[in-house]
XYZ file of C-alpha atoms in Angstrom:
521
model
C -36.782 -92.592 -157.941
C -33.375 -91.697 -159.394
C -32.978 -88.954 -156.779
C -33.857 -91.386 -153.995
C -31.305 -93.927 -155.200
C -28.704 -91.185 -155.554
C -29.331 -89.950 -152.013
C -28.979 -93.481 -150.671
C -25.680 -93.983 -152.478
C -24.265 -90.631 -151.406
C -25.284 -90.968 -147.772
C -23.613 -94.352 -147.524
C -20.344 -93.422 -149.205
C -17.354 -93.022 -146.895
C -15.376 -89.807 -146.742
C -12.029 -89.425 -148.551
C -8.951 -90.836 -146.857
C -7.027 -88.485 -144.594
C -3.541 -87.195 -145.229
C -0.884 -88.577 -142.908
C 2.473 -86.973 -142.243
C 3.750 -88.517 -138.978
C 7.205 -86.948 -139.327
C 5.905 -83.450 -140.087
C 7.810 -83.227 -143.358
C 5.477 -80.594 -144.829
C 5.042 -78.629 -141.603
C 7.491 -75.874 -142.583
C 6.276 -75.417 -146.178
C 5.391 -71.820 -147.059
C 2.371 -71.782 -149.372
C -0.164 -69.093 -150.272
C -3.725 -69.872 -151.370
C -5.524 -66.989 -153.151
C -9.305 -66.981 -153.073
C -10.634 -69.284 -155.784
C -11.695 -67.422 -158.896
C -15.222 -67.724 -160.216
C -18.659 -66.514 -159.234
C -19.736 -66.682 -155.606
C -22.612 -68.943 -156.653
C -20.021 -71.503 -157.768
C -19.042 -72.121 -154.142
C -15.680 -70.343 -154.333
C -15.812 -69.027 -150.772
C -16.708 -72.359 -149.171
C -14.126 -74.191 -151.288
C -11.361 -71.731 -150.406
C -12.204 -71.799 -146.705
C -12.135 -75.599 -146.450
C -8.994 -75.777 -148.614
C -7.097 -73.383 -146.358
C -8.340 -75.203 -143.276
C -7.161 -78.557 -144.650
C -3.719 -77.208 -145.494
C -3.442 -75.274 -142.237
C -3.953 -78.448 -140.223
C -0.609 -79.780 -141.524
C 1.302 -76.661 -142.606
C 2.436 -73.874 -140.285
C 3.615 -71.637 -143.116
C 0.232 -70.827 -144.677
C 0.802 -67.283 -145.979
C -2.234 -64.910 -145.918
C -3.490 -64.172 -149.420
C -3.580 -60.443 -148.615
C 0.210 -60.451 -148.620
C 0.202 -61.900 -152.138
C -2.240 -59.211 -153.304
C -0.082 -56.498 -151.742
C 2.986 -57.896 -153.507
C 1.128 -57.887 -156.832
C 0.191 -54.240 -156.331
C 3.800 -53.339 -155.582
C 4.892 -55.171 -158.719
C 2.225 -53.388 -160.782
C 0.479 -56.635 -161.723
C -3.302 -56.256 -162.040
C -6.282 -57.479 -164.004
C -5.797 -60.543 -166.182
C -2.039 -60.436 -165.675
C -2.433 -61.107 -161.959
C -3.726 -64.611 -162.739
C -0.862 -65.630 -164.993
C 1.389 -68.379 -163.672
C 4.641 -66.448 -163.991
C 3.210 -63.380 -162.253
C 1.817 -65.429 -159.379
C 5.224 -67.045 -158.936
C 6.943 -63.663 -159.031
C 4.645 -62.255 -156.339
C 5.095 -65.421 -154.250
C 8.869 -65.018 -154.358
C 8.452 -61.454 -153.121
C 6.748 -62.738 -149.954
C 9.131 -65.714 -149.630
C 6.516 -68.356 -150.332
C 7.533 -71.687 -151.881
C 4.241 -72.436 -153.615
C 1.064 -70.776 -154.855
C -2.061 -72.919 -155.048
C -4.313 -71.357 -157.689
C -7.886 -72.640 -157.964
C -10.341 -71.663 -160.720
C -13.980 -72.727 -160.538
C -15.862 -72.782 -163.836
C -19.268 -73.955 -164.938
C -20.366 -75.814 -168.045
C -24.083 -76.501 -168.073
C -24.892 -78.119 -164.736
C -21.323 -79.324 -164.085
C -18.815 -77.336 -162.036
C -15.068 -77.876 -162.293
C -12.508 -76.782 -159.717
C -9.070 -76.709 -161.314
C -6.167 -76.554 -158.852
C -2.633 -75.728 -159.961
C 0.306 -75.904 -157.566
C 2.857 -73.375 -158.807
C 6.454 -73.380 -157.650
C 7.546 -69.848 -156.773
C 11.174 -70.613 -157.629
C 10.678 -71.055 -161.366
C 6.936 -70.744 -162.057
C 6.629 -74.427 -162.973
C 3.326 -76.196 -162.319
C 3.927 -79.076 -159.905
C 0.300 -80.224 -159.889
C -2.629 -79.706 -162.226
C -5.731 -81.314 -160.752
C -9.422 -81.039 -161.615
C -12.344 -81.878 -159.352
C -15.889 -81.893 -160.724
C -19.147 -81.485 -158.855
C -22.791 -80.539 -159.388
C -24.112 -78.971 -156.183
C -21.915 -76.049 -155.068
C -23.744 -75.367 -151.812
C -23.303 -78.955 -150.637
C -20.142 -80.104 -152.396
C -17.810 -77.098 -152.707
C -16.405 -77.492 -149.193
C -15.785 -81.203 -149.819
C -13.896 -80.371 -153.017
C -11.764 -77.937 -151.042
C -10.797 -80.733 -148.655
C -10.018 -83.100 -151.547
C -7.838 -80.522 -153.276
C -6.105 -79.791 -149.982
C -5.342 -83.479 -149.427
C -4.031 -83.867 -152.983
C -1.828 -80.818 -152.557
C -0.354 -82.121 -149.309
C 0.368 -85.495 -150.921
C 2.080 -83.859 -153.870
C 4.223 -81.566 -151.707
C 5.234 -84.524 -149.555
C 6.154 -86.527 -152.653
C 8.210 -83.647 -154.025
C 10.071 -83.272 -150.748
C 10.864 -86.986 -150.767
C 12.020 -86.876 -154.373
C 9.181 -89.122 -155.525
C 7.558 -86.863 -158.122
C 8.097 -86.695 -161.899
C 11.703 -86.079 -163.028
C 11.139 -82.420 -163.836
C 9.592 -81.739 -160.450
C 11.232 -84.083 -157.952
C 14.186 -82.956 -155.884
C 16.065 -86.163 -156.800
C 14.514 -87.593 -159.949
C 17.272 -90.150 -160.536
C 15.947 -92.339 -157.749
C 12.521 -92.598 -159.384
C 12.290 -95.949 -161.151
C 8.792 -97.093 -162.076
C 8.300 -100.837 -162.138
C 5.517 -103.231 -162.971
C 3.335 -103.442 -166.039
C 0.158 -102.256 -164.391
C 1.318 -98.620 -164.275
C 0.449 -98.203 -160.604
C 3.557 -96.176 -159.922
C 5.095 -98.730 -157.535
C 8.857 -98.869 -157.331
C 11.519 -99.715 -154.850
C 9.964 -97.343 -152.345
C 6.893 -99.560 -151.903
C 3.185 -98.974 -152.323
C 2.897 -96.646 -149.352
C 5.372 -94.108 -150.733
C 4.004 -94.271 -154.266
C 0.406 -93.823 -153.113
C 1.347 -90.501 -151.578
C 2.900 -89.412 -154.878
C -0.406 -89.964 -156.696
C -1.507 -86.438 -155.825
C -3.443 -85.955 -159.021
C -4.694 -89.377 -160.049
C -8.263 -89.853 -161.197
C -10.669 -89.971 -158.285
C -13.421 -91.878 -160.051
C -17.128 -91.641 -159.100
C -16.762 -89.746 -155.818
C -19.196 -89.693 -152.931
C -20.698 -86.371 -153.923
C -20.779 -86.884 -157.689
C -23.789 -86.940 -159.987
C -24.859 -90.407 -161.135
C -23.446 -91.596 -164.426
C -24.032 -94.329 -166.934
C -22.162 -97.501 -165.944
C -19.163 -98.249 -168.160
C -19.485 -101.075 -170.600
C -17.350 -104.058 -169.792
C -17.332 -103.341 -166.060
C -13.989 -101.552 -166.050
C -12.717 -98.060 -166.582
C -11.220 -97.109 -169.901
C -7.784 -96.931 -168.325
C -8.023 -100.279 -166.614
C -8.911 -98.941 -163.161
C -11.833 -99.895 -160.935
C -14.446 -97.328 -159.954
C -13.884 -96.313 -156.329
C -16.938 -94.739 -154.725
C -15.145 -94.300 -151.448
C -13.585 -91.064 -152.600
C -10.035 -92.476 -152.624
C -7.862 -93.047 -155.626
C -8.757 -95.583 -158.269
C -6.464 -98.521 -158.813
C -5.458 -97.362 -162.246
C -2.415 -96.126 -164.053
C -3.306 -92.467 -163.764
C -0.712 -91.325 -161.297
C 1.513 -88.341 -161.755
C 1.079 -84.609 -161.483
C -1.967 -84.044 -163.647
C -5.349 -85.647 -163.169
C -8.963 -85.132 -162.192
C -11.632 -85.861 -159.661
C -14.351 -86.606 -162.203
C -18.079 -86.497 -161.753
C -18.727 -87.772 -165.275
C -18.701 -91.247 -166.845
C -15.389 -92.930 -165.933
C -15.802 -95.329 -168.818
C -15.996 -92.630 -171.450
C -13.899 -93.167 -174.515
C -10.793 -91.139 -174.976
C -9.671 -91.355 -171.345
C -5.912 -91.002 -171.145
C -3.398 -92.426 -168.730
C -0.556 -90.249 -167.474
C 2.511 -92.075 -166.250
C 4.290 -90.570 -163.243
C 7.462 -89.972 -165.221
C 5.689 -88.180 -168.102
C 6.466 -84.429 -168.419
C 3.880 -82.044 -167.054
C 2.333 -79.830 -169.762
C 2.074 -76.125 -169.070
C -1.599 -75.415 -168.313
C -3.588 -73.093 -170.487
C -3.254 -69.536 -169.237
C -5.875 -66.825 -169.383
C -4.159 -65.280 -172.382
C -4.395 -68.545 -174.334
C -8.102 -69.078 -173.745
C -10.874 -67.854 -176.002
C -11.653 -64.104 -175.948
C -14.987 -64.748 -174.239
C -13.420 -66.932 -171.557
C -10.677 -64.369 -171.046
C -13.214 -61.564 -170.571
C -15.243 -63.687 -168.163
C -12.075 -64.249 -166.154
C -10.432 -60.826 -166.288
C -13.301 -58.439 -167.047
C -13.905 -55.895 -169.789
C -11.662 -53.047 -170.848
C -14.307 -50.930 -172.587
C -17.933 -50.102 -171.779
C -20.107 -47.709 -173.761
C -23.786 -46.825 -173.914
C -26.005 -44.559 -175.982
C -29.462 -43.819 -174.617
C -32.539 -41.817 -175.444
C -35.358 -40.876 -173.138
C -37.020 -38.009 -171.349
C -36.383 -35.531 -168.613
C -39.333 -36.454 -166.436
C -39.173 -33.224 -164.461
C -37.005 -30.129 -164.026
C -37.653 -27.737 -161.183
C -36.084 -24.300 -160.912
C -36.798 -22.638 -157.578
C -35.436 -19.157 -156.842
C -36.072 -18.088 -153.259
C -35.570 -15.068 -151.051
C -35.767 -15.519 -147.322
C -36.825 -19.124 -147.884
C -39.906 -18.092 -149.915
C -40.050 -19.154 -153.600
C -40.345 -16.226 -155.980
C -42.530 -15.882 -159.058
C -39.410 -16.481 -161.172
C -39.509 -20.175 -160.215
C -40.794 -22.668 -162.769
C -41.173 -26.376 -163.536
C -40.757 -28.192 -166.835
C -41.954 -31.680 -167.779
C -41.517 -34.024 -170.710
C -38.101 -32.903 -171.910
C -36.340 -34.897 -174.586
C -33.046 -36.527 -173.637
C -30.049 -38.023 -175.421
C -27.064 -39.177 -173.397
C -23.989 -41.353 -173.716
C -21.285 -42.757 -171.477
C -17.899 -44.333 -172.107
C -15.816 -46.156 -169.506
C -12.308 -47.509 -170.037
C -10.505 -49.744 -167.518
C -7.152 -50.911 -168.913
C -5.890 -54.219 -167.563
C -2.893 -53.999 -165.222
C -3.857 -50.430 -164.253
C -5.323 -49.551 -160.845
C -7.736 -46.983 -162.256
C -10.269 -46.382 -164.995
C -11.755 -43.370 -166.775
C -15.462 -42.633 -167.174
C -16.738 -39.917 -169.511
C -20.335 -38.892 -170.078
C -22.415 -36.422 -172.044
C -26.107 -35.513 -172.059
C -28.247 -33.181 -174.158
C -31.820 -32.097 -173.523
C -33.649 -29.723 -175.883
C -36.081 -27.461 -174.033
C -39.182 -25.500 -175.011
C -39.961 -23.036 -172.232
C -43.553 -21.966 -171.566
C -43.570 -20.098 -168.257
C -46.486 -18.191 -166.781
C -45.607 -15.283 -164.484
C -48.530 -13.580 -162.698
C -49.290 -10.176 -164.200
C -47.233 -10.796 -167.344
C -47.662 -12.446 -170.705
C -46.448 -16.084 -170.863
C -42.763 -16.517 -171.662
C -42.116 -18.603 -174.776
C -38.542 -19.479 -175.680
C -36.237 -22.384 -176.505
C -32.954 -23.687 -175.209
C -30.971 -26.740 -174.185
C -29.485 -28.319 -171.072
C -26.046 -29.938 -171.351
C -24.069 -32.086 -168.936
C -20.463 -33.326 -169.161
C -19.284 -35.495 -166.242
C -15.780 -36.991 -166.120
C -14.331 -39.202 -163.395
C -11.252 -41.260 -162.624
C -12.347 -44.462 -160.894
C -10.488 -46.923 -158.680
C -12.263 -50.305 -158.912
C -12.318 -52.535 -155.837
C -13.407 -56.153 -156.276
C -15.678 -57.218 -153.422
C -16.435 -60.734 -154.610
C -15.991 -62.916 -157.689
C -13.814 -62.123 -160.683
C -14.024 -60.795 -164.228
C -17.524 -60.164 -165.492
C -18.968 -61.943 -162.477
C -17.311 -59.659 -159.925
C -19.212 -57.462 -157.513
C -17.223 -54.246 -157.606
C -17.196 -50.908 -155.809
C -15.873 -48.039 -157.921
C -15.009 -44.918 -155.933
C -13.785 -42.012 -157.988
C -13.014 -38.319 -158.268
C -13.563 -35.977 -161.173
C -15.249 -32.866 -162.517
C -18.666 -32.017 -163.903
C -19.753 -29.197 -166.198
C -23.465 -28.358 -166.445
C -24.747 -25.707 -168.839
C -28.147 -24.166 -169.539
C -28.454 -22.291 -172.818
C -31.547 -20.150 -173.471
C -32.401 -18.018 -176.498
C -32.704 -14.267 -175.931
C -36.324 -13.374 -175.122
C -38.400 -10.550 -173.712
C -37.483 -9.688 -170.152
C -34.858 -12.461 -169.966
C -36.975 -14.253 -167.409
C -34.993 -17.496 -167.953
C -31.225 -17.168 -167.544
C -28.432 -19.085 -169.185
C -25.915 -20.491 -166.720
C -22.781 -22.607 -166.333
C -21.640 -24.575 -163.296
C -18.244 -26.260 -162.941
C -17.804 -28.558 -159.952
C -15.268 -30.993 -158.578
C -16.997 -34.254 -157.755
C -16.508 -37.493 -155.895
C -18.635 -40.585 -155.607
C -18.903 -44.318 -156.037
C -20.779 -46.938 -158.015
C -21.643 -50.463 -156.942
C -21.800 -52.979 -159.806
C -23.793 -56.148 -159.110
C -23.942 -58.780 -161.896
C -26.676 -61.237 -160.924
C -25.696 -63.698 -163.656
C -24.391 -63.690 -167.227
C -27.440 -61.708 -168.410
C -28.659 -59.278 -165.751
C -26.630 -56.543 -164.091
C -27.595 -53.733 -161.688
C -25.508 -50.648 -160.927
C -26.187 -48.139 -158.145
C -24.317 -44.848 -157.939
C -24.049 -41.771 -155.723
C -21.960 -38.634 -156.218
C -21.556 -35.166 -154.764
C -19.668 -32.075 -155.796
C -18.496 -28.637 -154.766
C -19.192 -25.850 -157.267
C -15.939 -24.150 -158.186
C -17.374 -21.646 -160.645
C -20.906 -20.500 -161.430
C -21.941 -17.850 -163.936
C -25.202 -16.484 -165.375
C -26.047 -14.467 -168.451
C -27.320 -11.976 -169.637
C -28.238 -10.939 -166.071
C -27.586 -12.457 -162.646
C -29.287 -13.403 -159.388
C -26.364 -11.980 -157.384
C -22.753 -12.802 -156.666
C -22.310 -16.618 -156.563
C -21.518 -18.047 -153.139
C -21.552 -21.604 -151.824
C -22.722 -24.202 -154.316
C -23.210 -27.948 -153.948
C -24.215 -30.742 -156.332
C -25.707 -34.144 -155.558
C -26.588 -36.984 -157.909
C -27.612 -40.610 -158.094
C -27.874 -43.383 -160.696
C -29.840 -46.602 -161.064
C -28.705 -48.548 -164.140
C -30.112 -51.907 -165.200
C -28.539 -53.867 -168.049
C -29.681 -56.947 -169.931
C -26.850 -58.472 -171.971
C -28.180 -60.051 -175.154
C -24.802 -61.367 -176.273
C -21.147 -61.308 -175.342
C -20.865 -57.743 -176.666
C -24.309 -56.098 -176.866
C -26.998 -55.375 -174.327
C -29.939 -53.165 -173.404
C -29.589 -50.443 -170.769
C -32.318 -48.729 -168.752
C -31.067 -45.821 -166.644
C -32.503 -43.356 -164.142
C -30.535 -40.269 -163.126
C -31.268 -37.668 -160.440
C -29.409 -34.337 -160.134
C -29.745 -31.624 -157.500
C -27.992 -28.240 -157.408
C -28.037 -25.780 -154.513
C -26.564 -22.279 -155.007
C -26.434 -19.299 -152.679
C -26.009 -15.710 -153.880
C -24.777 -12.610 -152.120
C -26.180 -9.142 -152.651
C -28.715 -7.986 -155.201
C -28.899 -9.378 -158.704
C -29.076 -7.456 -161.983
C -32.052 -9.253 -163.505
C -35.448 -7.620 -164.027
C -37.949 -8.297 -161.264
C -41.702 -8.673 -161.886
C -43.761 -5.781 -160.536
C -45.569 -7.946 -157.985
C -42.272 -9.254 -156.564
C -40.135 -7.592 -153.921
C -36.383 -7.171 -153.975
C -34.179 -10.125 -154.873
C -31.422 -9.949 -152.252
C -29.229 -12.810 -150.957
C -31.234 -15.249 -153.022
C -30.849 -19.005 -153.131
C -31.385 -21.274 -156.108
C -32.164 -24.968 -156.240
C -32.663 -27.106 -159.326
C -33.863 -30.698 -159.449
C -33.739 -32.977 -162.495
C -35.074 -36.516 -162.908
C -34.290 -38.341 -166.152
C -35.234 -41.783 -167.467
C -33.664 -43.278 -170.586
C -33.084 -46.537 -172.432
C -30.658 -47.595 -175.115
C -27.916 -49.965 -176.176
C -24.731 -50.952 -174.369
C -21.443 -52.267 -175.724
C -18.654 -54.078 -173.885
C -15.408 -55.840 -174.752
C-alpha cells in the first residue's frame, strides 16, 4: 500500500522549474563537466549526460571533458590527485575554462547522494557545494542531473550579476540582505534573489523516497515542504545546500545565510582511508596461493609426429605469488610474479625401464602495466591494463640414467592485457591474455637441436572475494603454452625404437589451478 501511495504522489508531482536567462548572460561561460565519479550502478552516466545537456542548452562554452583529462596528463596529475580541487582548477586554467563542475555520487545503505561542486578555475575556490539525494538510480539519476544543472546555471548567473556571497560575487558590496525571514531578498527584489539561491534546500522532491512527516507541520528551519521540486520558502539560501530525500524536519538542520562564508569541502585526502581507497583505488595488491598443476604436457615431434620422448604429468604441487604496485599520480604500474612446482617424474618409454627422477618448474613473470579506466572510479572502476615485460621459465631436473628429461630455460619478452571487473564491493573478476617471443632458450645436459623460433602464450582467470577492506580470497586458473622449433640434429640419446631427431619441434602445455589469500591497500 505504501508503494501505491508513493507512486501516486510521484506521478502527480510537477517537474522542477526551468532556468530562464532571457538576456543570455551565461551564454559565453566556459565550463567543463567531468564524468561523475562513482560506480556505474549509481547512475553516474545518466546523471552526467543529463547534466551536460541541461548546461549545453544555455551555455555555448561547454568544454569537452577529454580536454580536461589531456591537460591533467600533461600536468602529471593522476590517481587521487586528479580529483583534488586545486588540481582540477589548475587543469581548467590550462584549457581556458572558467569553471569545473565536479560531481561525486556515493551510496549509504539505500540512499544515493550526488554532490556537485562548482570550482572557479581562477583561484580554485568552490562557488557552489550542493547535494542531491535519491533512491532509484535508474529512474532518478537523470532527473538529478537536470536539477544540478539548473542550480549551477542559477549560481553562475548570480555570480555574474554580483548577487552571490561576498567572497564569491563580482561586486559583493552591493549585496545587502534585508528582512527577518532570511529569504535572501534585498533591494534587487525577489526575482533576482531567487536566482541566487542556487544551493538552497530542495525539500521532499518529486522523485524522493517517502519520509516521516515533521512534527509541528513545519521544517526545522522554518521553511515549508515543497513537493513541486522547486526551492523551499526557507532561509537556506547561499552557496551550500542540498536536495534532500530524507526527513526535512529532522533535528539539527542548519540554515546558511547567503552572506555566510563558504567552507572548503572535504577533499579526498581528508576523508577516511577506506573512503579514499574507494575513490582513488589501491596502490598495492599481493596474493599468495597454493594449488596444483592439473596437467603438464611435453610433446617432442619430428615431421609432425610425436616421439617416444614425449610425456604427460598430472597432479603437480603448486605455490605461487604475485605483487602489483600502482603508485598514485603515475601513469604505470609494476606487476611481479613467481611460481614453484615440485615434480616427481615417472615416465615410461617403450623398450626401456621406467624413468624415475625429481625436479621443479619455476616461473618468473614481470610486467610494466598502463591502466586505462573504462568506467567508474577507484575500487569500483572497470579497468583495462595493457603491459609489456619479460618472463623467465625454468625446468630443473636431477641427473638420471639416459637423461631422458632435460633441464631448460626460456627467456621471453612479453606483452598482454588484463581486464579487471569489480561486480560490487565484494566480488571481482579478472581476465588476462599475454603472448611472448622467446629471446633465449637453452637445454642441459643435452639438446634437441639449435634453438630457432619460439613463442609463448598464456591466459588468466582470477576470481576474488573480498572479506574486508584489506583481505580477500583468490581463486586463480593459469594456462601456459610454449612452442619451440629446433634446427639440425640434437645431442641427446635417442631410444632404439626411435628414428633420428632432426629439425624437431617442442610444445609444452601447462594448466594450473590455485587458491589463496589476497591483500590490498
